[in-house]
Tab-separated table of N, CA, C and O and ligand atoms in Angstrom:
chain	number	residue	atom	x	y	z
C	18	MET	N	18.039	-31.718	48.048
C	18	MET	CA	17.330	-32.334	46.913
C	18	MET	C	17.652	-31.544	45.640
C	18	MET	O	17.051	-30.529	45.371
C	19	SER	N	18.573	-32.061	44.837
C	19	SER	CA	18.978	-31.339	43.641
C	19	SER	C	18.321	-31.919	42.383
C	19	SER	O	18.424	-31.358	41.312
C	20	ASN	N	17.605	-33.058	42.538
C	20	ASN	CA	17.004	-33.703	41.364
C	20	ASN	C	15.591	-33.177	41.107
C	20	ASN	O	14.673	-33.409	41.872
C	21	ASP	N	15.396	-32.455	39.990
C	21	ASP	CA	14.116	-31.840	39.626
C	21	ASP	C	12.977	-32.857	39.541
C	21	ASP	O	11.837	-32.556	39.873
C	22	GLU	N	13.288	-34.064	39.094
C	22	GLU	CA	12.288	-35.121	38.944
C	22	GLU	C	11.529	-35.390	40.235
C	22	GLU	O	10.370	-35.760	40.214
C	23	ASN	N	12.235	-35.190	41.347
C	23	ASN	CA	11.642	-35.566	42.632
C	23	ASN	C	11.032	-34.394	43.390
C	23	ASN	O	10.504	-34.566	44.471
C	24	ARG	N	11.069	-33.230	42.819
C	24	ARG	CA	10.521	-32.047	43.515
C	24	ARG	C	8.990	-32.092	43.500
C	24	ARG	O	8.378	-32.574	42.538
C	25	PRO	N	8.351	-31.573	44.547
C	25	PRO	CA	6.876	-31.593	44.651
C	25	PRO	C	6.192	-30.875	43.491
C	25	PRO	O	5.122	-31.261	43.058
C	26	GLY	N	6.782	-29.835	42.971
C	26	GLY	CA	6.146	-29.052	41.896
C	26	GLY	C	6.155	-29.734	40.540
C	26	GLY	O	5.489	-29.298	39.615
C	27	ASN	N	6.904	-30.788	40.404
C	27	ASN	CA	7.035	-31.460	39.115
C	27	ASN	C	5.848	-32.379	38.873
C	27	ASN	O	5.753	-33.457	39.442
C	28	VAL	N	4.893	-31.949	38.008
C	28	VAL	CA	3.700	-32.753	37.728
C	28	VAL	C	3.916	-33.685	36.547
C	28	VAL	O	3.072	-34.504	36.237
C	29	SER	N	5.046	-33.519	35.845
C	29	SER	CA	5.227	-34.292	34.619
C	29	SER	C	5.855	-35.654	34.867
C	29	SER	O	5.679	-36.556	34.053
C	30	GLY	N	6.551	-35.793	35.964
C	30	GLY	CA	7.146	-37.086	36.282
C	30	GLY	C	8.379	-37.362	35.467
C	30	GLY	O	8.787	-36.550	34.644
C	31	PRO	N	8.994	-38.496	35.674
C	31	PRO	CA	10.221	-38.843	34.971
C	31	PRO	C	9.937	-39.232	33.519
C	31	PRO	O	8.796	-39.520	33.167
C	32	ASN	N	10.947	-39.256	32.737
C	32	ASN	CA	10.870	-39.677	31.325
C	32	ASN	C	9.860	-38.860	30.517
C	32	ASN	O	9.137	-39.390	29.695
C	33	THR	N	9.736	-37.611	30.866
C	33	THR	CA	8.885	-36.717	30.068
C	33	THR	C	9.765	-35.607	29.508
C	33	THR	O	10.840	-35.348	30.035
C	34	SER	N	9.278	-34.960	28.448
C	34	SER	CA	10.025	-33.854	27.843
C	34	SER	C	9.101	-32.659	27.642
C	34	SER	O	7.899	-32.830	27.446
C	35	VAL	N	9.682	-31.476	27.716
C	35	VAL	CA	8.922	-30.278	27.373
C	35	VAL	C	9.176	-30.002	25.891
C	35	VAL	O	10.316	-29.869	25.464
C	36	ILE	N	8.096	-29.956	25.100
C	36	ILE	CA	8.231	-29.662	23.665
C	36	ILE	C	7.939	-28.178	23.455
C	36	ILE	O	6.837	-27.723	23.706
C	37	THR	N	8.937	-27.446	23.048
C	37	THR	CA	8.696	-26.038	22.725
C	37	THR	C	8.516	-25.916	21.227
C	37	THR	O	9.360	-26.362	20.455
C	38	LYS	N	7.363	-25.343	20.836
C	38	LYS	CA	7.041	-25.202	19.411
C	38	LYS	C	7.711	-23.937	18.857
C	38	LYS	O	7.582	-22.865	19.428
C	39	VAL	N	8.409	-24.084	17.776
C	39	VAL	CA	9.016	-22.936	17.116
C	39	VAL	C	7.997	-22.354	16.137
C	39	VAL	O	7.575	-23.012	15.189
C	40	LYS	N	7.555	-21.130	16.426
C	40	LYS	CA	6.522	-20.514	15.576
C	40	LYS	C	7.179	-19.783	14.407
C	40	LYS	O	8.012	-18.914	14.613
C	41	PRO	N	6.791	-20.112	13.176
C	41	PRO	CA	7.324	-19.348	12.028
C	41	PRO	C	6.905	-17.885	12.199
C	41	PRO	O	5.738	-17.608	12.434
C	42	LYS	N	7.867	-16.967	12.128
C	42	LYS	CA	7.561	-15.592	12.563
C	42	LYS	C	7.356	-14.601	11.409
C	42	LYS	O	7.465	-13.403	11.579
C	43	THR	N	7.045	-15.104	10.220
C	43	THR	CA	6.795	-14.177	9.111
C	43	THR	C	5.384	-13.625	9.215
C	43	THR	O	4.414	-14.369	9.229
C	44	LYS	N	5.279	-12.273	9.294
C	44	LYS	CA	3.968	-11.615	9.362
C	44	LYS	C	3.741	-10.891	8.046
C	44	LYS	O	4.649	-10.276	7.507
C	45	ARG	N	2.533	-10.972	7.555
C	45	ARG	CA	2.212	-10.212	6.330
C	45	ARG	C	2.149	-8.733	6.678
C	45	ARG	O	1.572	-8.372	7.704
C	46	PRO	N	2.731	-7.871	5.839
C	46	PRO	CA	2.673	-6.440	6.140
C	46	PRO	C	1.271	-5.893	5.877
C	46	PRO	O	0.544	-6.424	5.044
C	47	ASN	N	0.909	-4.827	6.576
C	47	ASN	CA	-0.322	-4.099	6.251
C	47	ASN	C	-0.160	-3.482	4.863
C	47	ASN	O	0.917	-2.992	4.525
C	48	LEU	N	-1.234	-3.520	4.088
C	48	LEU	CA	-1.186	-2.983	2.724
C	48	LEU	C	-2.125	-1.789	2.579
C	48	LEU	O	-3.151	-1.718	3.249
C	49	TYR	N	-1.720	-0.888	1.698
C	49	TYR	CA	-2.457	0.369	1.495
C	49	TYR	C	-2.704	0.597	0.007
C	49	TYR	O	-1.785	0.440	-0.805
C	50	ARG	N	-3.943	0.956	-0.317
C	50	ARG	CA	-4.296	1.371	-1.684
C	50	ARG	C	-3.895	2.814	-1.882
C	50	ARG	O	-4.164	3.643	-1.014
C	51	VAL	N	-3.306	3.102	-3.038
C	51	VAL	CA	-3.096	4.497	-3.429
C	51	VAL	C	-4.157	4.828	-4.478
C	51	VAL	O	-4.324	4.110	-5.467
C	52	LEU	N	-4.896	5.895	-4.213
C	52	LEU	CA	-6.043	6.289	-5.041
C	52	LEU	C	-5.838	7.689	-5.595
C	52	LEU	O	-5.227	8.543	-4.926
C	53	ILE	N	-6.353	7.921	-6.801
C	53	ILE	CA	-6.420	9.300	-7.302
C	53	ILE	C	-7.889	9.702	-7.424
C	53	ILE	O	-8.770	8.868	-7.635
C	54	LEU	N	-8.104	10.997	-7.273
C	54	LEU	CA	-9.462	11.550	-7.280
C	54	LEU	C	-9.687	12.357	-8.551
C	54	LEU	O	-8.762	12.985	-9.079
C	55	ASN	N	-10.912	12.353	-9.012
C	55	ASN	CA	-11.264	13.158	-10.178
C	55	ASN	C	-11.344	14.637	-9.798
C	55	ASN	O	-11.568	14.979	-8.627
C	56	ASP	N	-11.121	15.489	-10.772
C	56	ASP	CA	-11.408	16.920	-10.640
C	56	ASP	C	-11.745	17.422	-12.038
C	56	ASP	O	-11.623	16.688	-13.023
C	57	ASP	N	-12.168	18.676	-12.138
C	57	ASP	CA	-12.626	19.206	-13.436
C	57	ASP	C	-11.506	19.828	-14.266
C	57	ASP	O	-11.746	20.216	-15.409
C	58	TYR	N	-10.310	19.962	-13.722
C	58	TYR	CA	-9.286	20.794	-14.361
C	58	TYR	C	-8.036	20.054	-14.817
C	58	TYR	O	-7.405	20.462	-15.791
C	59	THR	N	-7.625	19.025	-14.092
C	59	THR	CA	-6.392	18.320	-14.471
C	59	THR	C	-6.581	17.672	-15.849
C	59	THR	O	-7.551	16.938	-16.049
C	60	PRO	N	-5.692	17.944	-16.798
C	60	PRO	CA	-5.840	17.337	-18.121
C	60	PRO	C	-5.718	15.807	-18.066
C	60	PRO	O	-4.926	15.266	-17.295
C	61	MET	N	-6.503	15.154	-18.896
C	61	MET	CA	-6.467	13.684	-18.961
C	61	MET	C	-5.057	13.166	-19.260
C	61	MET	O	-4.618	12.181	-18.665
C	62	GLU	N	-4.355	13.844	-20.167
C	62	GLU	CA	-3.012	13.384	-20.561
C	62	GLU	C	-2.035	13.483	-19.384
C	62	GLU	O	-1.112	12.664	-19.277
C	63	PHE	N	-2.253	14.470	-18.517
C	63	PHE	CA	-1.389	14.610	-17.347
C	63	PHE	C	-1.586	13.426	-16.394
C	63	PHE	O	-0.609	12.874	-15.858
C	64	VAL	N	-2.838	13.025	-16.200
C	64	VAL	CA	-3.133	11.894	-15.300
C	64	VAL	C	-2.533	10.599	-15.867
C	64	VAL	O	-1.938	9.802	-15.127
C	65	VAL	N	-2.660	10.427	-17.169
C	65	VAL	CA	-2.054	9.250	-17.813
C	65	VAL	C	-0.539	9.261	-17.605
C	65	VAL	O	0.065	8.232	-17.256
C	66	HIS	N	0.052	10.425	-17.755
C	66	HIS	CA	1.505	10.564	-17.558
C	66	HIS	C	1.907	10.207	-16.122
C	66	HIS	O	2.900	9.501	-15.896
C	67	VAL	N	1.134	10.675	-15.149
C	67	VAL	CA	1.390	10.372	-13.728
C	67	VAL	C	1.351	8.854	-13.487
C	67	VAL	O	2.218	8.294	-12.790
C	68	LEU	N	0.364	8.204	-14.070
C	68	LEU	CA	0.219	6.755	-13.868
C	68	LEU	C	1.373	5.978	-14.507
C	68	LEU	O	1.827	4.960	-13.970
C	69	GLU	N	1.862	6.477	-15.630
C	69	GLU	CA	3.020	5.852	-16.282
C	69	GLU	C	4.291	6.092	-15.460
C	69	GLU	O	5.090	5.168	-15.234
C	70	LYS	N	4.460	7.336	-15.023
C	70	LYS	CA	5.707	7.745	-14.379
C	70	LYS	C	5.884	7.162	-12.975
C	70	LYS	O	6.961	6.686	-12.630
C	71	PHE	N	4.800	7.197	-12.164
C	71	PHE	CA	4.936	6.805	-10.752
C	71	PHE	C	4.386	5.414	-10.435
C	71	PHE	O	4.689	4.856	-9.375
C	72	PHE	N	3.567	4.866	-11.331
C	72	PHE	CA	2.960	3.572	-11.032
C	72	PHE	C	3.290	2.513	-12.087
C	72	PHE	O	2.697	1.426	-12.093
C	73	ASN	N	4.235	2.848	-12.968
C	73	ASN	CA	4.742	1.892	-13.965
C	73	ASN	C	3.647	1.256	-14.828
C	73	ASN	O	3.761	0.077	-15.196
C	74	LYS	N	2.622	2.034	-15.120
C	74	LYS	CA	1.556	1.541	-16.002
C	74	LYS	C	1.941	1.805	-17.471
C	74	LYS	O	2.569	2.831	-17.763
C	75	ASP	N	1.563	0.884	-18.363
C	75	ASP	CA	1.710	1.211	-19.784
C	75	ASP	C	0.556	2.139	-20.163
C	75	ASP	O	-0.383	2.342	-19.379
C	76	VAL	N	0.640	2.705	-21.379
C	76	VAL	CA	-0.318	3.760	-21.750
C	76	VAL	C	-1.764	3.243	-21.768
C	76	VAL	O	-2.692	3.975	-21.408
C	77	GLU	N	-1.942	1.980	-22.103
C	77	GLU	CA	-3.306	1.414	-22.135
C	77	GLU	C	-3.886	1.288	-20.724
C	77	GLU	O	-5.030	1.687	-20.474
C	78	ALA	N	-3.107	0.721	-19.817
C	78	ALA	CA	-3.559	0.552	-18.426
C	78	ALA	C	-3.790	1.917	-17.778
C	78	ALA	O	-4.777	2.112	-17.057
C	79	ALA	N	-2.875	2.853	-18.046
C	79	ALA	CA	-2.988	4.194	-17.465
C	79	ALA	C	-4.254	4.893	-17.958
C	79	ALA	O	-4.966	5.530	-17.173
C	80	THR	N	-4.539	4.760	-19.239
C	80	THR	CA	-5.734	5.395	-19.823
C	80	THR	C	-7.006	4.791	-19.225
C	80	THR	O	-7.962	5.508	-18.916
C	81	LYS	N	-6.990	3.477	-19.031
C	81	LYS	CA	-8.139	2.792	-18.434
C	81	LYS	C	-8.416	3.304	-17.014
C	81	LYS	O	-9.568	3.592	-16.657
C	82	ILE	N	-7.354	3.424	-16.218
C	82	ILE	CA	-7.508	3.914	-14.839
C	82	ILE	C	-7.993	5.370	-14.851
C	82	ILE	O	-8.914	5.736	-14.117
C	83	MET	N	-7.363	6.198	-15.692
C	83	MET	CA	-7.742	7.611	-15.781
C	83	MET	C	-9.229	7.755	-16.121
C	83	MET	O	-9.952	8.546	-15.499
C	84	LEU	N	-9.693	6.978	-17.124
C	84	LEU	CA	-11.101	7.072	-17.539
C	84	LEU	C	-12.049	6.562	-16.450
C	84	LEU	O	-13.136	7.115	-16.261
C	85	HIS	N	-11.583	5.527	-15.714
C	85	HIS	CA	-12.384	5.034	-14.579
C	85	HIS	C	-12.554	6.158	-13.547
C	85	HIS	O	-13.663	6.393	-13.058
C	86	VAL	N	-11.472	6.856	-13.251
C	86	VAL	CA	-11.535	7.951	-12.270
C	86	VAL	C	-12.413	9.090	-12.804
C	86	VAL	O	-13.234	9.655	-12.072
C	87	HIS	N	-12.234	9.412	-14.073
C	87	HIS	CA	-13.026	10.471	-14.719
C	87	HIS	C	-14.522	10.180	-14.595
C	87	HIS	O	-15.324	11.088	-14.353
C	88	HIS	N	-14.909	8.916	-14.727
C	88	HIS	CA	-16.337	8.559	-14.711
C	88	HIS	C	-16.879	8.224	-13.323
C	88	HIS	O	-18.064	8.409	-13.062
C	89	HIS	N	-16.016	7.723	-12.436
C	89	HIS	CA	-16.497	7.244	-11.133
C	89	HIS	C	-16.032	8.095	-9.954
C	89	HIS	O	-16.473	7.891	-8.828
C	90	GLY	N	-15.095	9.025	-10.213
C	90	GLY	CA	-14.689	9.955	-9.155
C	90	GLY	C	-13.442	9.556	-8.400
C	90	GLY	O	-12.773	10.404	-7.796
C	91	ILE	N	-13.113	8.276	-8.409
C	91	ILE	CA	-11.940	7.782	-7.661
C	91	ILE	C	-11.484	6.467	-8.271
C	91	ILE	O	-12.306	5.748	-8.875
C	92	GLY	N	-10.196	6.158	-8.149
C	92	GLY	CA	-9.704	4.894	-8.686
C	92	GLY	C	-8.345	4.515	-8.113
C	92	GLY	O	-7.605	5.369	-7.613
C	93	GLU	N	-8.044	3.208	-8.202
C	93	GLU	CA	-6.831	2.650	-7.601
C	93	GLU	C	-5.651	2.684	-8.570
C	93	GLU	O	-5.746	2.213	-9.700
C	94	CYS	N	-4.537	3.219	-8.077
C	94	CYS	CA	-3.281	3.241	-8.859
C	94	CYS	C	-2.407	2.040	-8.542
C	94	CYS	O	-1.577	1.638	-9.353
C	95	GLY	N	-2.540	1.521	-7.313
C	95	GLY	CA	-1.716	0.395	-6.893
C	95	GLY	C	-1.875	0.119	-5.409
C	95	GLY	O	-2.527	0.895	-4.695
C	96	VAL	N	-1.290	-0.980	-4.953
C	96	VAL	CA	-1.341	-1.403	-3.547
C	96	VAL	C	0.085	-1.600	-3.062
C	96	VAL	O	0.883	-2.292	-3.722
C	97	PHE	N	0.420	-0.996	-1.918
C	97	PHE	CA	1.810	-0.956	-1.446
C	97	PHE	C	1.865	-1.068	0.078
C	97	PHE	O	0.857	-0.869	0.753
C	98	THR	N	3.049	-1.330	0.591
C	98	THR	CA	3.269	-1.223	2.033
C	98	THR	C	3.222	0.263	2.419
C	98	THR	O	3.286	1.150	1.553
C	99	TYR	N	3.122	0.545	3.704
C	99	TYR	CA	2.877	1.915	4.179
C	99	TYR	C	3.876	2.932	3.626
C	99	TYR	O	3.473	3.960	3.069
C	100	GLU	N	5.133	2.645	3.777
C	100	GLU	CA	6.157	3.632	3.381
C	100	GLU	C	6.180	3.889	1.884
C	100	GLU	O	6.368	5.025	1.441
C	101	ILE	N	5.982	2.828	1.089
C	101	ILE	CA	5.953	2.993	-0.365
C	101	ILE	C	4.719	3.799	-0.773
C	101	ILE	O	4.808	4.726	-1.599
C	102	ALA	N	3.573	3.463	-0.185
C	102	ALA	CA	2.325	4.181	-0.504
C	102	ALA	C	2.472	5.665	-0.179
C	102	ALA	O	2.102	6.534	-0.975
C	103	GLU	N	3.031	5.946	0.988
C	103	GLU	CA	3.239	7.332	1.431
C	103	GLU	C	4.149	8.083	0.443
C	103	GLU	O	3.888	9.239	0.083
C	104	THR	N	5.190	7.415	-0.001
C	104	THR	CA	6.116	8.016	-0.972
C	104	THR	C	5.413	8.316	-2.298
C	104	THR	O	5.582	9.397	-2.872
C	105	LYS	N	4.590	7.366	-2.779
C	105	LYS	CA	3.850	7.569	-4.038
C	105	LYS	C	2.934	8.783	-3.921
C	105	LYS	O	2.873	9.612	-4.837
C	106	VAL	N	2.197	8.868	-2.807
C	106	VAL	CA	1.271	9.991	-2.609
C	106	VAL	C	2.031	11.316	-2.642
C	106	VAL	O	1.629	12.258	-3.329
C	107	THR	N	3.144	11.379	-1.937
C	107	THR	CA	3.962	12.598	-1.903
C	107	THR	C	4.490	12.950	-3.296
C	107	THR	O	4.432	14.111	-3.716
C	108	GLN	N	4.977	11.945	-4.012
C	108	GLN	CA	5.521	12.180	-5.363
C	108	GLN	C	4.442	12.735	-6.297
C	108	GLN	O	4.692	13.702	-7.028
C	109	VAL	N	3.253	12.134	-6.260
C	109	VAL	CA	2.163	12.578	-7.149
C	109	VAL	C	1.717	13.997	-6.772
C	109	VAL	O	1.550	14.857	-7.645
C	110	MET	N	1.544	14.248	-5.475
C	110	MET	CA	1.087	15.572	-5.020
C	110	MET	C	2.111	16.655	-5.369
C	110	MET	O	1.737	17.746	-5.812
C	111	ASP	N	3.380	16.360	-5.187
C	111	ASP	CA	4.443	17.329	-5.519
C	111	ASP	C	4.473	17.612	-7.028
C	111	ASP	O	4.612	18.762	-7.453
C	112	PHE	N	4.336	16.538	-7.814
C	112	PHE	CA	4.384	16.662	-9.280
C	112	PHE	C	3.178	17.468	-9.794
C	112	PHE	O	3.322	18.329	-10.669
C	113	ALA	N	1.982	17.175	-9.250
C	113	ALA	CA	0.766	17.904	-9.647
C	113	ALA	C	0.895	19.383	-9.285
C	113	ALA	O	0.595	20.263	-10.098
C	114	ARG	N	1.376	19.650	-8.084
C	114	ARG	CA	1.535	21.041	-7.621
C	114	ARG	C	2.545	21.789	-8.491
C	114	ARG	O	2.305	22.927	-8.889
C	115	LYS	N	3.644	21.133	-8.809
C	115	LYS	CA	4.679	21.737	-9.659
C	115	LYS	C	4.110	22.173	-11.017
C	115	LYS	O	4.523	23.190	-11.564
C	116	HIS	N	3.142	21.375	-11.522
C	116	HIS	CA	2.525	21.697	-12.818
C	116	HIS	C	1.209	22.456	-12.650
C	116	HIS	O	0.459	22.626	-13.606
C	117	GLN	N	0.932	22.859	-11.429
C	117	GLN	CA	-0.247	23.682	-11.108
C	117	GLN	C	-1.566	23.015	-11.505
C	117	GLN	O	-2.482	23.662	-12.000
C	118	HIS	N	-1.634	21.688	-11.246
C	118	HIS	CA	-2.883	20.956	-11.433
C	118	HIS	C	-3.428	20.555	-10.063
C	118	HIS	O	-2.641	20.254	-9.150
C	119	PRO	N	-4.752	20.530	-9.918
C	119	PRO	CA	-5.351	20.242	-8.601
C	119	PRO	C	-5.497	18.748	-8.285
C	119	PRO	O	-6.165	18.390	-7.307
C	120	LEU	N	-4.889	17.891	-9.098
C	120	LEU	CA	-4.988	16.438	-8.901
C	120	LEU	C	-4.700	16.049	-7.443
C	120	LEU	O	-3.687	16.467	-6.872
C	121	GLN	N	-5.588	15.234	-6.888
C	121	GLN	CA	-5.428	14.758	-5.514
C	121	GLN	C	-5.124	13.262	-5.489
C	121	GLN	O	-5.713	12.490	-6.265
C	122	CYS	N	-4.236	12.879	-4.586
C	122	CYS	CA	-3.831	11.476	-4.432
C	122	CYS	C	-3.841	11.144	-2.939
C	122	CYS	O	-3.327	11.924	-2.133
C	123	VAL	N	-4.463	10.028	-2.596
C	123	VAL	CA	-4.594	9.632	-1.181
C	123	VAL	C	-4.277	8.143	-1.009
C	123	VAL	O	-4.203	7.398	-1.996
C	124	MET	N	-4.083	7.738	0.243
C	124	MET	CA	-3.906	6.310	0.526
C	124	MET	C	-4.927	5.871	1.567
C	124	MET	O	-5.385	6.677	2.381
C	125	GLU	N	-5.327	4.586	1.504
C	125	GLU	CA	-6.238	4.032	2.503
C	125	GLU	C	-5.815	2.607	2.827
C	125	GLU	O	-5.367	1.879	1.948
C	126	LYS	N	-5.969	2.257	4.102
C	126	LYS	CA	-5.616	0.904	4.533
C	126	LYS	C	-6.572	-0.083	3.873
C	126	LYS	O	-7.762	0.167	3.797
C	127	LYS	N	-5.997	-1.202	3.385
C	127	LYS	CA	-6.839	-2.226	2.737
C	127	LYS	C	-7.628	-3.030	3.756
C	127	LYS	O	-7.146	-3.243	4.854
Z	220	LIG	N1	-11.882	15.081	-15.201
Z	220	LIG	C1	-10.663	15.499	-15.845
Z	220	LIG	C2	-10.973	16.189	-17.160
Z	220	LIG	O1	-12.078	16.074	-17.661
Z	220	LIG	C3	-9.696	14.329	-16.096
Z	220	LIG	C4	-9.215	13.681	-14.838
Z	220	LIG	C5	-9.196	12.295	-14.741
Z	220	LIG	C6	-8.759	14.420	-13.768
Z	220	LIG	C7	-8.731	11.659	-13.602
Z	220	LIG	C8	-8.293	13.822	-12.603
Z	220	LIG	O2	-7.805	11.815	-11.415
Z	220	LIG	C9	-8.276	12.421	-12.533
Z	220	LIG	N2	-9.995	16.904	-17.711
């Protein structure tokens, strides 16, 4: 018996088709917020410079974020995929350390 149609296991019978659904496989990446923390020592102008240099903010946007952090303790610099966020955090921490400022930068999953 070589004909599948006639095999006992075939519950679908003749003239039937198996429809395989093609699933669109695009997955949204996990996103991470990059945040800076307030401290008492890092100069305001340095924080504005960091936001311009590493987060492509213009001076107005950078000043707004800096003042938000100054008043609220923490603020968002941007939202990125994991590797980009990690790179931003490293760049900011290295730059702050090089200039001997205690500025802290962290990332958190959205
Ligand atoms: N609080 C700092 C000051 O008064 C300014 C500052 C703002 C520092 C934001 C860090 O993430 C920061 N000089």
